[in-house]
Amino acid sequence: MKIDFKHQQAAHCENGVTSNLLRYYGIELSEPMVFGIGSGYFFSHMPFYKLNGMPVTSFRVWPGMIFKRVTKRLGIKVKRNKYKDSRRAMNDLDRLLAEGKPVGMLVGVFHLPYFPREYRFHFNAHNITAFGKEGDQYYISDPVMEHVEVLTAEELKKVRFAKGTYPPSGRMYYITGVPDQINLKPAIIKGIRQTAKDMLTIPIPFFGVRGIRVLAKRMRNWPVKLGNKSAVLNLGQVIRMLEEIGTGGAGFRFIFAAFLEECAVILDIPRLNDVSREMTAVGDRWREFAYHAARVFKNRDNGMTTYEMLADMLLTIADMEEHVFKQLRTISL
Amino acid sequence: MKVNEVPQDEAFLKEGKIRDLCYVVDDKGHYTKVLSKGWAPKNDAIKLAWTVVYEHAEEIRKQILAGKLSPVAFYMELNVMDTGILANYMNLSRRRIKRHLKMKVFKKLKPELIARYAEVFGIDSQDLTDIERLGDFKPTDENRF
């Protein structure tokens, strides 16, 4: 059986899954809207939390947060499950699909057969939707893919129970009830305010604007502390986290700018257009950073000055982001 | 980023299958969506990550032929795993995985255990036991799995 589900591509997987699920239940929200209301924008650099043996740098909130926040802020009822037993995880999925409910899932990309091989690292925060099953095959809406994909039961089980940093443990989520009326404006305000708060006020230095400054400070020391080779690898990892499918750091800045542009109209606050343009400039700076960083690791013996330069760029970005969110912190209807 | 600045540096993505969706500004200053086949700096970062994997794998291969490390170490590297991830997939302790990386210990492993390793790596048991196969095995993009 196959649910009549419209697959629409997105820049980011969790936005896409959330937006596609909402559309199925008659709520049409753009990807930027989902991202903004869900307060998906974030920054963290966590030296204590590792991927491929190197610190995790992330440009968005923890997996699952966007879906959780969007649905909560719009008064939509959802259910989320996590499993130890993979058979139960698959049985529950089958039951929900038979009931006609599309199901969002957290998966690892390493064993995802339709992904380009080069993109398949042990990255466990990818999101897909299953919307049907025929024989042994599941119909999969993967928001970063252009079209619908299929996975066998065995393949799906494998990616749902991928191992490594932040294992998905069969996590799945679905919508159980939608209110008669959606109140968009207060949800938008909440989304913006939370992002501003998260970016500006978390008292631990690894998060928000302060996190960017921590990364800058540490990056300055990489060549001395880690040696050139390891410094290059760490830089490469930051760029992969910045640009790769599912994380897309600079991309998030542009999505947020698109969100602010939509908000200017919906909330009738024209000055949000100015903030949107400022946010676009932030995204451009992140791309500039990635461009220069790539030059460093293509030309491996560039020396320490380049890391200094990159760190300075990060500090500029941190100031710019701080300026944006200081304007957004006090926004109200 | 503006519409006409969207990079189309083709490397790993495929038109009609998977491309990056980018939010970009059009002529009038409004946001719109454009698909991108890739961007060189990002492609370079991905290439760098794989180059390092292959370099490590090649070093490990030499040590296997010298009788020091076991093929488990080689395929662990090619699968971009560390002992922690492999321990999770094998449902064994990290300590035991570390022991199995030594050729001396590996040679005494039961066939059942070797078969489980092979399954996790997506290869035949013989790929693990027949060391000769690694004699001229060059770790590259084509030879990854």
Tab-separated table of C-alpha atoms in Angstrom:
chain	number	residue	atom	x	y	z
A	1	MET	CA	0.000	0.000	0.000
A	2	LYS	CA	1.134	3.510	-0.724
A	3	ILE	CA	-0.084	6.665	1.008
A	4	ASP	CA	-0.929	9.586	-1.254
A	5	PHE	CA	2.067	11.623	-0.078
A	6	LYS	CA	3.690	14.492	-1.901
A	7	HIS	CA	7.472	14.410	-1.871
A	8	GLN	CA	9.065	17.811	-2.036
A	9	GLN	CA	12.785	18.407	-1.997
A	10	ALA	CA	14.321	20.588	0.692
A	11	ALA	CA	17.720	22.010	1.512
A	12	HIS	CA	17.757	20.319	4.874
A	13	CYS	CA	16.380	16.915	5.795
A	14	GLU	CA	14.501	17.644	9.012
A	15	ASN	CA	12.891	20.785	7.593
A	16	GLY	CA	11.857	18.757	4.595
A	17	VAL	CA	10.390	15.850	6.532
A	18	THR	CA	8.499	18.228	8.818
A	19	SER	CA	7.223	20.335	5.944
A	20	ASN	CA	6.188	17.259	3.912
A	21	LEU	CA	4.397	15.683	6.890
A	22	LEU	CA	2.544	18.914	7.646
A	23	ARG	CA	1.460	19.242	4.031
A	24	TYR	CA	0.002	15.745	4.156
A	25	TYR	CA	-2.212	16.953	7.007
A	26	GLY	CA	-3.248	20.057	5.096
A	27	ILE	CA	-0.806	22.563	6.570
A	28	GLU	CA	1.218	24.245	3.850
A	29	LEU	CA	4.407	25.751	5.285
A	30	SER	CA	7.567	26.530	3.337
A	31	GLU	CA	10.880	25.050	4.387
A	32	PRO	CA	12.153	28.403	5.741
A	33	MET	CA	8.935	28.758	7.777
A	34	VAL	CA	9.431	25.333	9.334
A	35	PHE	CA	13.069	26.104	10.053
A	36	GLY	CA	12.265	29.472	11.635
A	37	ILE	CA	9.309	28.389	13.752
A	38	GLY	CA	11.264	25.321	14.825
A	39	SER	CA	14.234	27.502	15.851
A	40	GLY	CA	16.519	25.336	13.772
A	41	TYR	CA	19.257	27.952	13.510
A	42	PHE	CA	22.104	27.442	15.941
A	43	PHE	CA	25.821	27.130	16.346
A	44	SER	CA	27.806	24.810	18.528
A	45	HIS	CA	31.406	23.741	18.644
A	46	MET	CA	31.852	20.887	21.087
A	47	PRO	CA	35.424	19.820	21.758
A	48	PHE	CA	34.102	17.138	24.118
A	49	TYR	CA	31.772	15.545	21.570
A	50	LYS	CA	33.496	13.803	18.691
A	51	LEU	CA	32.800	12.603	15.189
A	52	ASN	CA	35.577	10.837	13.258
A	53	GLY	CA	37.715	11.525	16.327
A	54	MET	CA	37.385	15.314	15.907
A	55	PRO	CA	35.173	17.862	17.656
A	56	VAL	CA	31.643	18.258	16.357
A	57	THR	CA	30.815	21.659	14.910
A	58	SER	CA	27.152	22.071	14.205
A	59	PHE	CA	25.166	24.846	12.586
A	60	ARG	CA	21.729	23.791	13.690
A	61	VAL	CA	19.913	22.441	16.699
A	62	TRP	CA	19.969	18.844	17.883
A	63	PRO	CA	18.175	16.366	15.565
A	64	GLY	CA	14.469	16.118	16.281
A	65	MET	CA	14.174	19.601	17.781
A	66	ILE	CA	12.772	21.276	14.671
A	67	PHE	CA	9.918	18.800	14.321
A	68	LYS	CA	9.237	18.892	18.047
A	69	ARG	CA	9.144	22.675	18.273
A	70	VAL	CA	7.164	23.343	15.094
A	71	THR	CA	4.439	20.888	16.021
A	72	LYS	CA	4.303	22.098	19.618
A	73	ARG	CA	4.104	25.756	18.606
A	74	LEU	CA	1.322	25.081	16.128
A	75	GLY	CA	-0.647	22.886	18.538
A	76	ILE	CA	-0.183	19.724	16.484
A	77	LYS	CA	-0.261	16.401	18.311
A	78	VAL	CA	2.603	14.051	17.611
A	79	LYS	CA	4.046	10.839	18.824
A	80	ARG	CA	7.718	9.921	19.033
A	81	ASN	CA	9.256	6.531	19.685
A	82	LYS	CA	12.678	5.095	20.225
A	83	TYR	CA	13.535	1.406	20.254
A	84	LYS	CA	15.959	-1.135	21.565
A	85	ASP	CA	14.460	-3.982	19.571
A	86	SER	CA	14.741	-3.525	15.809
A	87	ARG	CA	11.943	-5.999	15.060
A	88	ARG	CA	9.506	-4.032	17.175
A	89	ALA	CA	10.661	-0.825	15.489
A	90	MET	CA	9.860	-2.269	12.080
A	91	ASN	CA	6.542	-3.808	13.198
A	92	ASP	CA	5.375	-0.503	14.636
A	93	LEU	CA	6.318	1.244	11.409
A	94	ASP	CA	4.348	-1.290	9.362
A	95	ARG	CA	1.311	-0.873	11.596
A	96	LEU	CA	1.356	2.930	11.232
A	97	LEU	CA	1.763	2.730	7.458
A	98	ALA	CA	-1.171	0.282	7.306
A	99	GLU	CA	-3.203	2.845	9.251
A	100	GLY	CA	-2.345	5.353	6.539
A	101	LYS	CA	0.083	7.469	8.558
A	102	PRO	CA	3.336	8.642	6.968
A	103	VAL	CA	6.194	8.252	9.454
A	104	GLY	CA	9.304	10.377	9.903
A	105	MET	CA	12.476	8.591	10.929
A	106	LEU	CA	15.988	9.374	12.059
A	107	VAL	CA	18.571	7.328	10.170
A	108	GLY	CA	22.305	6.979	9.622
A	109	VAL	CA	23.615	7.756	6.129
A	110	PHE	CA	26.482	5.281	6.050
A	111	HIS	CA	24.385	2.397	4.702
A	112	LEU	CA	21.919	4.499	2.729
A	113	PRO	CA	22.207	2.864	-0.733
A	114	TYR	CA	20.851	5.718	-2.847
A	115	PHE	CA	23.253	8.287	-1.344
A	116	PRO	CA	26.435	9.147	-3.258
A	117	ARG	CA	29.169	6.916	-1.861
A	118	GLU	CA	31.434	9.834	-1.107
A	119	TYR	CA	28.812	11.327	1.214
A	120	ARG	CA	28.462	8.188	3.274
A	121	PHE	CA	30.207	8.832	6.561
A	122	HIS	CA	28.931	7.637	9.927
A	123	PHE	CA	26.583	10.561	10.210
A	124	ASN	CA	23.488	9.599	12.159
A	125	ALA	CA	21.244	12.622	12.059
A	126	HIS	CA	19.533	12.246	8.722
A	127	ASN	CA	15.738	12.319	8.413
A	128	ILE	CA	13.454	10.530	5.966
A	129	THR	CA	9.742	9.735	5.696
A	130	ALA	CA	8.295	6.313	4.914
A	131	PHE	CA	4.918	6.541	3.230
A	132	GLY	CA	4.156	3.075	1.978
A	133	LYS	CA	5.153	-0.538	1.764
A	134	GLU	CA	4.733	-3.044	-1.033
A	135	GLY	CA	6.085	-6.541	-0.541
A	136	ASP	CA	9.510	-6.069	0.969
A	137	GLN	CA	9.939	-2.494	-0.249
A	138	TYR	CA	9.314	0.778	1.508
A	139	TYR	CA	8.544	4.014	-0.299
A	140	ILE	CA	10.859	6.660	1.051
A	141	SER	CA	10.648	10.413	0.791
A	142	ASP	CA	14.162	11.641	1.479
A	143	PRO	CA	14.010	15.439	1.376
A	144	VAL	CA	17.489	15.886	-0.053
A	145	MET	CA	16.717	13.571	-2.992
A	146	GLU	CA	15.035	14.915	-6.078
A	147	HIS	CA	12.580	11.995	-6.351
A	148	VAL	CA	11.003	9.256	-4.247
A	149	GLU	CA	13.344	6.379	-3.359
A	150	VAL	CA	12.756	2.818	-2.204
A	151	LEU	CA	14.482	0.771	0.493
A	152	THR	CA	14.140	-2.915	1.323
A	153	ALA	CA	13.117	-3.845	4.857
A	154	GLU	CA	16.654	-5.011	5.534
A	155	GLU	CA	18.182	-1.762	4.253
A	156	LEU	CA	15.753	0.365	6.223
A	157	LYS	CA	16.383	-1.591	9.393
A	158	LYS	CA	20.102	-1.145	8.935
A	159	VAL	CA	19.962	2.639	8.595
A	160	ARG	CA	17.466	2.993	11.454
A	161	PHE	CA	19.839	1.097	13.705
A	162	ALA	CA	23.093	2.602	12.512
A	163	LYS	CA	25.852	2.799	15.130
A	164	GLY	CA	28.367	5.455	16.088
A	165	THR	CA	28.028	9.000	17.404
A	166	TYR	CA	24.397	9.676	18.359
A	167	PRO	CA	22.904	6.369	17.147
A	168	PRO	CA	19.338	6.826	15.811
A	169	SER	CA	18.004	3.805	17.775
A	170	GLY	CA	15.044	3.429	15.441
A	171	ARG	CA	13.686	6.846	16.380
A	172	MET	CA	10.486	7.691	14.558
A	173	TYR	CA	7.816	10.350	14.755
A	174	TYR	CA	4.416	11.009	13.282
A	175	ILE	CA	1.442	13.327	13.520
A	176	THR	CA	-1.622	12.131	15.410
A	177	GLY	CA	-3.845	15.194	15.468
A	178	VAL	CA	-4.135	18.611	13.838
A	179	PRO	CA	-6.143	21.541	15.311
A	180	ASP	CA	-8.930	23.159	13.268
A	181	GLN	CA	-7.086	26.402	13.088
A	182	ILE	CA	-3.389	27.184	12.996
A	183	ASN	CA	-2.180	30.331	14.671
A	184	LEU	CA	0.974	31.188	12.752
A	185	LYS	CA	1.988	34.580	14.138
A	186	PRO	CA	2.636	33.685	17.802
A	187	ALA	CA	4.457	30.545	16.647
A	188	ILE	CA	6.749	32.658	14.469
A	189	ILE	CA	7.477	35.068	17.316
A	190	LYS	CA	8.296	32.191	19.638
A	191	GLY	CA	10.571	30.653	17.029
A	192	ILE	CA	12.522	33.836	16.432
A	193	ARG	CA	12.849	34.681	20.107
A	194	GLN	CA	14.073	31.244	21.037
A	195	THR	CA	16.739	31.330	18.317
A	196	ALA	CA	17.888	34.766	19.482
A	197	LYS	CA	18.008	33.562	23.062
A	198	ASP	CA	19.912	30.403	22.151
A	199	MET	CA	22.409	32.329	20.053
A	200	LEU	CA	23.034	35.042	22.635
A	201	THR	CA	22.511	33.846	26.177
A	202	ILE	CA	23.500	30.225	26.762
A	203	PRO	CA	25.991	30.500	29.625
A	204	ILE	CA	28.232	27.721	28.323
A	205	PRO	CA	30.825	29.061	25.874
A	206	PHE	CA	30.509	26.330	23.226
A	207	PHE	CA	27.084	27.419	22.039
A	208	GLY	CA	25.639	30.275	20.034
A	209	VAL	CA	27.687	33.308	19.080
A	210	ARG	CA	30.172	32.488	21.827
A	211	GLY	CA	30.665	29.077	20.237
A	212	ILE	CA	31.842	30.724	17.013
A	213	ARG	CA	34.375	32.701	19.058
A	214	VAL	CA	35.541	29.535	20.813
A	215	LEU	CA	36.059	27.861	17.444
A	216	ALA	CA	38.031	30.918	16.268
A	217	LYS	CA	40.249	30.813	19.330
A	218	ARG	CA	40.890	27.090	19.049
A	219	MET	CA	41.458	27.292	15.297
A	220	ARG	CA	44.226	29.830	15.848
A	221	ASN	CA	46.073	27.246	17.928
A	222	TRP	CA	45.498	24.228	15.693
A	223	PRO	CA	48.758	24.373	13.698
A	224	VAL	CA	50.843	24.660	16.886
A	225	LYS	CA	48.826	22.372	19.090
A	226	LEU	CA	47.891	19.644	16.620
A	227	GLY	CA	50.548	19.972	13.922
A	228	ASN	CA	49.808	20.941	10.372
A	229	LYS	CA	48.386	17.650	9.201
A	230	SER	CA	45.835	17.312	11.972
A	231	ALA	CA	44.985	21.014	11.724
A	232	VAL	CA	44.108	20.503	8.067
A	233	LEU	CA	41.895	17.547	8.960
A	234	ASN	CA	40.075	19.516	11.635
A	235	LEU	CA	39.507	22.326	9.188
A	236	GLY	CA	38.241	19.863	6.589
A	237	GLN	CA	35.780	18.493	9.110
A	238	VAL	CA	34.446	21.978	9.890
A	239	ILE	CA	33.897	22.586	6.182
A	240	ARG	CA	32.164	19.257	5.742
A	241	MET	CA	29.878	20.045	8.663
A	242	LEU	CA	29.406	23.519	7.232
A	243	GLU	CA	28.463	22.423	3.768
A	244	GLU	CA	27.523	18.785	3.648
A	245	ILE	CA	24.044	17.413	3.089
A	246	GLY	CA	22.011	17.493	6.259
A	247	THR	CA	24.062	20.141	7.999
A	248	GLY	CA	24.742	22.871	5.436
A	249	GLY	CA	25.882	25.670	7.732
A	250	ALA	CA	25.980	28.609	5.333
A	251	GLY	CA	22.814	27.193	3.816
A	252	PHE	CA	21.042	27.554	7.140
A	253	ARG	CA	21.926	31.226	7.252
A	254	PHE	CA	20.278	31.708	3.856
A	255	ILE	CA	17.224	29.666	4.847
A	256	PHE	CA	16.843	31.861	7.919
A	257	ALA	CA	17.150	34.976	5.780
A	258	ALA	CA	14.402	33.602	3.510
A	259	PHE	CA	12.332	32.969	6.643
A	260	LEU	CA	12.760	36.569	7.818
A	261	GLU	CA	11.681	37.816	4.416
A	262	GLU	CA	8.475	35.755	4.654
A	263	CYS	CA	7.960	37.002	8.226
A	264	ALA	CA	8.188	40.646	7.166
A	265	VAL	CA	5.016	40.097	5.137
A	266	ILE	CA	3.121	37.778	7.487
A	267	LEU	CA	3.824	39.838	10.599
A	268	ASP	CA	3.743	43.121	8.697
A	269	ILE	CA	7.060	44.233	10.161
A	270	PRO	CA	8.959	45.742	7.199
A	271	ARG	CA	12.196	46.187	9.130
A	272	LEU	CA	12.570	42.392	9.098
A	273	ASN	CA	13.509	42.797	5.439
A	274	ASP	CA	16.598	44.704	6.561
A	275	VAL	CA	17.459	42.006	9.071
A	276	SER	CA	16.947	39.414	6.323
A	277	ARG	CA	19.474	41.219	4.133
A	278	GLU	CA	21.916	41.322	7.030
A	279	MET	CA	21.433	37.591	7.484
A	280	THR	CA	22.153	37.040	3.790
A	281	ALA	CA	25.449	38.844	4.319
A	282	VAL	CA	26.209	36.468	7.207
A	283	GLY	CA	25.624	33.492	4.908
A	284	ASP	CA	27.882	35.032	2.285
A	285	ARG	CA	30.610	35.436	4.878
A	286	TRP	CA	30.339	31.785	5.879
A	287	ARG	CA	30.744	30.833	2.234
A	288	GLU	CA	33.754	33.092	1.968
A	289	PHE	CA	35.168	31.362	5.035
A	290	ALA	CA	34.612	27.925	3.443
A	291	TYR	CA	36.225	29.110	0.217
A	292	HIS	CA	39.382	30.289	1.982
A	293	ALA	CA	39.491	27.283	4.289
A	294	ALA	CA	39.416	24.992	1.245
A	295	ARG	CA	42.441	26.840	-0.105
A	296	VAL	CA	44.306	26.062	3.083
A	297	PHE	CA	43.765	22.354	2.815
A	298	LYS	CA	44.422	22.220	-0.893
A	299	ASN	CA	47.772	23.851	-0.316
A	300	ARG	CA	48.805	22.019	2.781
A	301	ASP	CA	51.927	23.942	3.797
A	302	ASN	CA	50.433	27.372	3.886
A	303	GLY	CA	51.577	27.895	7.456
A	304	MET	CA	49.997	29.542	10.435
A	305	THR	CA	49.059	32.918	9.036
A	306	THR	CA	46.153	31.409	7.184
A	307	TYR	CA	44.630	29.944	10.308
A	308	GLU	CA	44.953	33.365	11.881
A	309	MET	CA	43.119	34.819	8.932
A	310	LEU	CA	40.353	32.226	9.111
A	311	ALA	CA	39.960	32.779	12.841
A	312	ASP	CA	39.600	36.515	12.223
A	313	MET	CA	36.899	35.815	9.666
A	314	LEU	CA	35.043	33.755	12.249
A	315	LEU	CA	35.219	36.606	14.737
A	316	THR	CA	33.695	38.955	12.166
A	317	ILE	CA	30.913	36.459	11.517
A	318	ALA	CA	30.298	36.109	15.256
A	319	ASP	CA	29.890	39.885	15.556
A	320	MET	CA	27.529	39.959	12.592
A	321	GLU	CA	25.363	37.167	13.959
A	322	GLU	CA	25.313	38.851	17.337
A	323	HIS	CA	24.094	42.060	15.740
A	324	VAL	CA	21.291	40.243	13.908
A	325	PHE	CA	20.001	38.440	16.966
A	326	LYS	CA	20.195	41.457	19.230
A	327	GLN	CA	17.657	43.037	16.903
A	328	LEU	CA	15.467	39.954	16.918
A	329	ARG	CA	15.537	39.256	20.647
A	330	THR	CA	12.845	41.779	21.482
A	331	ILE	CA	10.571	41.186	18.520
A	332	SER	CA	6.849	41.093	19.286
A	333	LEU	CA	3.500	41.261	17.512
B	1	MET	CA	24.313	34.409	-2.552
B	2	LYS	CA	22.587	35.454	-5.760
B	3	VAL	CA	20.914	33.270	-8.370
B	4	ASN	CA	23.761	33.693	-10.868
B	5	GLU	CA	26.349	32.841	-8.178
B	6	VAL	CA	25.046	29.338	-7.479
B	7	PRO	CA	28.006	27.023	-8.080
B	8	GLN	CA	27.654	24.051	-10.424
B	9	ASP	CA	30.928	22.255	-9.701
B	10	GLU	CA	30.065	18.708	-10.543
B	11	ALA	CA	31.785	15.956	-8.572
B	12	PHE	CA	29.603	13.660	-6.469
B	13	LEU	CA	26.050	14.867	-7.024
B	14	LYS	CA	23.919	13.871	-9.978
B	15	GLU	CA	21.380	15.873	-11.873
B	16	GLY	CA	17.920	14.326	-11.684
B	17	LYS	CA	18.922	12.245	-8.661
B	18	ILE	CA	20.439	14.371	-5.957
B	19	ARG	CA	21.445	18.012	-6.018
B	20	ASP	CA	21.766	20.619	-3.298
B	21	LEU	CA	18.807	22.917	-2.976
B	22	CYS	CA	20.014	26.463	-2.321
B	23	TYR	CA	18.094	29.473	-1.108
B	24	VAL	CA	19.359	32.431	-3.099
B	25	VAL	CA	18.442	36.025	-3.801
B	26	ASP	CA	16.965	36.929	-7.210
B	27	ASP	CA	17.349	40.182	-9.202
B	28	LYS	CA	14.666	41.903	-7.167
B	29	GLY	CA	16.242	40.943	-3.870
B	30	HIS	CA	13.739	38.219	-3.023
B	31	TYR	CA	14.531	34.679	-1.959
B	32	THR	CA	14.075	31.844	-4.403
B	33	LYS	CA	15.322	28.261	-4.784
B	34	VAL	CA	17.974	26.940	-7.186
B	35	LEU	CA	19.509	23.462	-7.465
B	36	SER	CA	23.291	23.132	-7.384
B	37	LYS	CA	25.426	20.268	-8.678
B	38	GLY	CA	28.039	20.998	-6.047
B	39	TRP	CA	30.644	23.469	-4.905
B	40	ALA	CA	34.413	23.047	-5.263
B	41	PRO	CA	35.406	23.902	-1.644
B	42	LYS	CA	32.913	21.368	-0.334
B	43	ASN	CA	33.982	18.765	-2.887
B	44	ASP	CA	37.585	19.339	-1.837
B	45	ALA	CA	36.714	18.813	1.825
B	46	ILE	CA	35.048	15.514	0.991
B	47	LYS	CA	37.967	14.445	-1.203
B	48	LEU	CA	40.384	15.333	1.572
B	49	ALA	CA	38.522	13.120	4.030
B	50	TRP	CA	38.704	10.150	1.658
B	51	THR	CA	42.342	10.734	0.741
B	52	VAL	CA	43.218	10.468	4.411
B	53	VAL	CA	41.227	7.246	4.752
B	54	TYR	CA	43.044	5.718	1.775
B	55	GLU	CA	46.435	6.820	3.070
B	56	HIS	CA	45.762	5.189	6.430
B	57	ALA	CA	44.419	2.064	4.750
B	58	GLU	CA	47.551	1.784	2.629
B	59	GLU	CA	49.767	2.009	5.697
B	60	ILE	CA	47.694	-0.620	7.440
B	61	ARG	CA	47.884	-2.862	4.377
B	62	LYS	CA	51.667	-2.795	4.528
B	63	GLN	CA	51.598	-3.690	8.204
B	64	ILE	CA	49.267	-6.593	7.479
B	65	LEU	CA	51.661	-7.950	4.867
B	66	ALA	CA	54.405	-7.568	7.463
B	67	GLY	CA	52.352	-9.745	9.805
B	68	LYS	CA	51.650	-7.095	12.396
B	69	LEU	CA	48.082	-5.896	11.886
B	70	SER	CA	45.052	-7.934	10.879
B	71	PRO	CA	42.691	-7.397	7.918
B	72	VAL	CA	40.066	-6.263	10.432
B	73	ALA	CA	42.103	-3.076	10.853
B	74	PHE	CA	42.193	-2.569	7.094
B	75	TYR	CA	38.466	-2.937	6.486
B	76	MET	CA	37.671	-0.945	9.600
B	77	GLU	CA	39.597	1.958	8.079
B	78	LEU	CA	38.001	1.569	4.643
B	79	ASN	CA	34.599	1.647	6.334
B	80	VAL	CA	35.631	4.877	8.109
B	81	MET	CA	35.057	3.210	11.453
B	82	ASP	CA	36.952	3.442	14.674
B	83	THR	CA	37.105	0.690	17.284
B	84	GLY	CA	34.110	2.240	19.050
B	85	ILE	CA	31.795	2.109	16.037
B	86	LEU	CA	33.016	-1.351	15.068
B	87	ALA	CA	32.470	-2.562	18.637
B	88	ASN	CA	28.871	-1.302	18.414
B	89	TYR	CA	28.244	-3.040	15.111
B	90	MET	CA	29.861	-6.272	16.319
B	91	ASN	CA	28.258	-6.107	19.715
B	92	LEU	CA	31.644	-6.777	21.290
B	93	SER	CA	33.710	-4.777	23.743
B	94	ARG	CA	36.141	-2.250	22.383
B	95	ARG	CA	38.922	-4.106	24.139
B	96	ARG	CA	38.234	-7.271	22.172
B	97	ILE	CA	38.071	-5.368	18.891
B	98	LYS	CA	41.460	-3.860	19.653
B	99	ARG	CA	42.887	-7.317	20.240
B	100	HIS	CA	41.451	-8.549	16.944
B	101	LEU	CA	43.412	-5.868	15.121
B	102	LYS	CA	46.579	-7.821	15.864
B	103	MET	CA	47.465	-10.489	13.343
B	104	LYS	CA	48.517	-12.923	16.068
B	105	VAL	CA	45.114	-12.813	17.748
B	106	PHE	CA	43.191	-12.617	14.475
B	107	LYS	CA	44.676	-15.894	13.230
B	108	LYS	CA	43.083	-17.738	16.143
B	109	LEU	CA	39.594	-16.302	15.637
B	110	LYS	CA	36.708	-18.708	15.075
B	111	PRO	CA	35.162	-18.741	11.577
B	112	GLU	CA	31.814	-17.603	13.046
B	113	LEU	CA	33.360	-14.431	14.352
B	114	ILE	CA	35.178	-13.796	11.085
B	115	ALA	CA	31.882	-14.256	9.245
B	116	ARG	CA	30.313	-11.627	11.469
B	117	TYR	CA	33.118	-9.210	10.713
B	118	ALA	CA	32.689	-9.910	7.011
B	119	GLU	CA	28.975	-9.181	7.275
B	120	VAL	CA	29.563	-5.873	9.027
B	121	PHE	CA	32.107	-4.854	6.369
B	122	GLY	CA	29.912	-6.131	3.520
B	123	ILE	CA	32.591	-8.509	2.159
B	124	ASP	CA	33.243	-12.276	2.012
B	125	SER	CA	34.915	-14.095	4.880
B	126	GLN	CA	37.661	-15.018	2.448
B	127	ASP	CA	38.484	-11.360	1.908
B	128	LEU	CA	39.473	-11.362	5.564
B	129	THR	CA	41.215	-14.704	5.822
B	130	ASP	CA	43.020	-14.760	2.488
B	131	ILE	CA	45.794	-12.291	3.188
B	132	GLU	CA	47.165	-12.726	-0.326
B	133	ARG	CA	44.183	-10.789	-1.616
B	134	LEU	CA	45.583	-7.691	0.011
B	135	GLY	CA	48.898	-8.187	-1.805
B	136	ASP	CA	48.073	-5.803	-4.637
B	137	PHE	CA	44.927	-4.205	-3.250
B	138	LYS	CA	45.080	-0.457	-3.720
B	139	PRO	CA	42.656	1.460	-1.533
B	140	THR	CA	40.903	3.880	-3.892
B	141	ASP	CA	37.413	5.121	-4.659
B	142	GLU	CA	36.697	2.061	-6.810
B	143	ASN	CA	37.973	-0.424	-4.263
B	144	ARG	CA	36.209	0.894	-1.250
B	145	PHE	CA	33.739	-1.811	-0.393
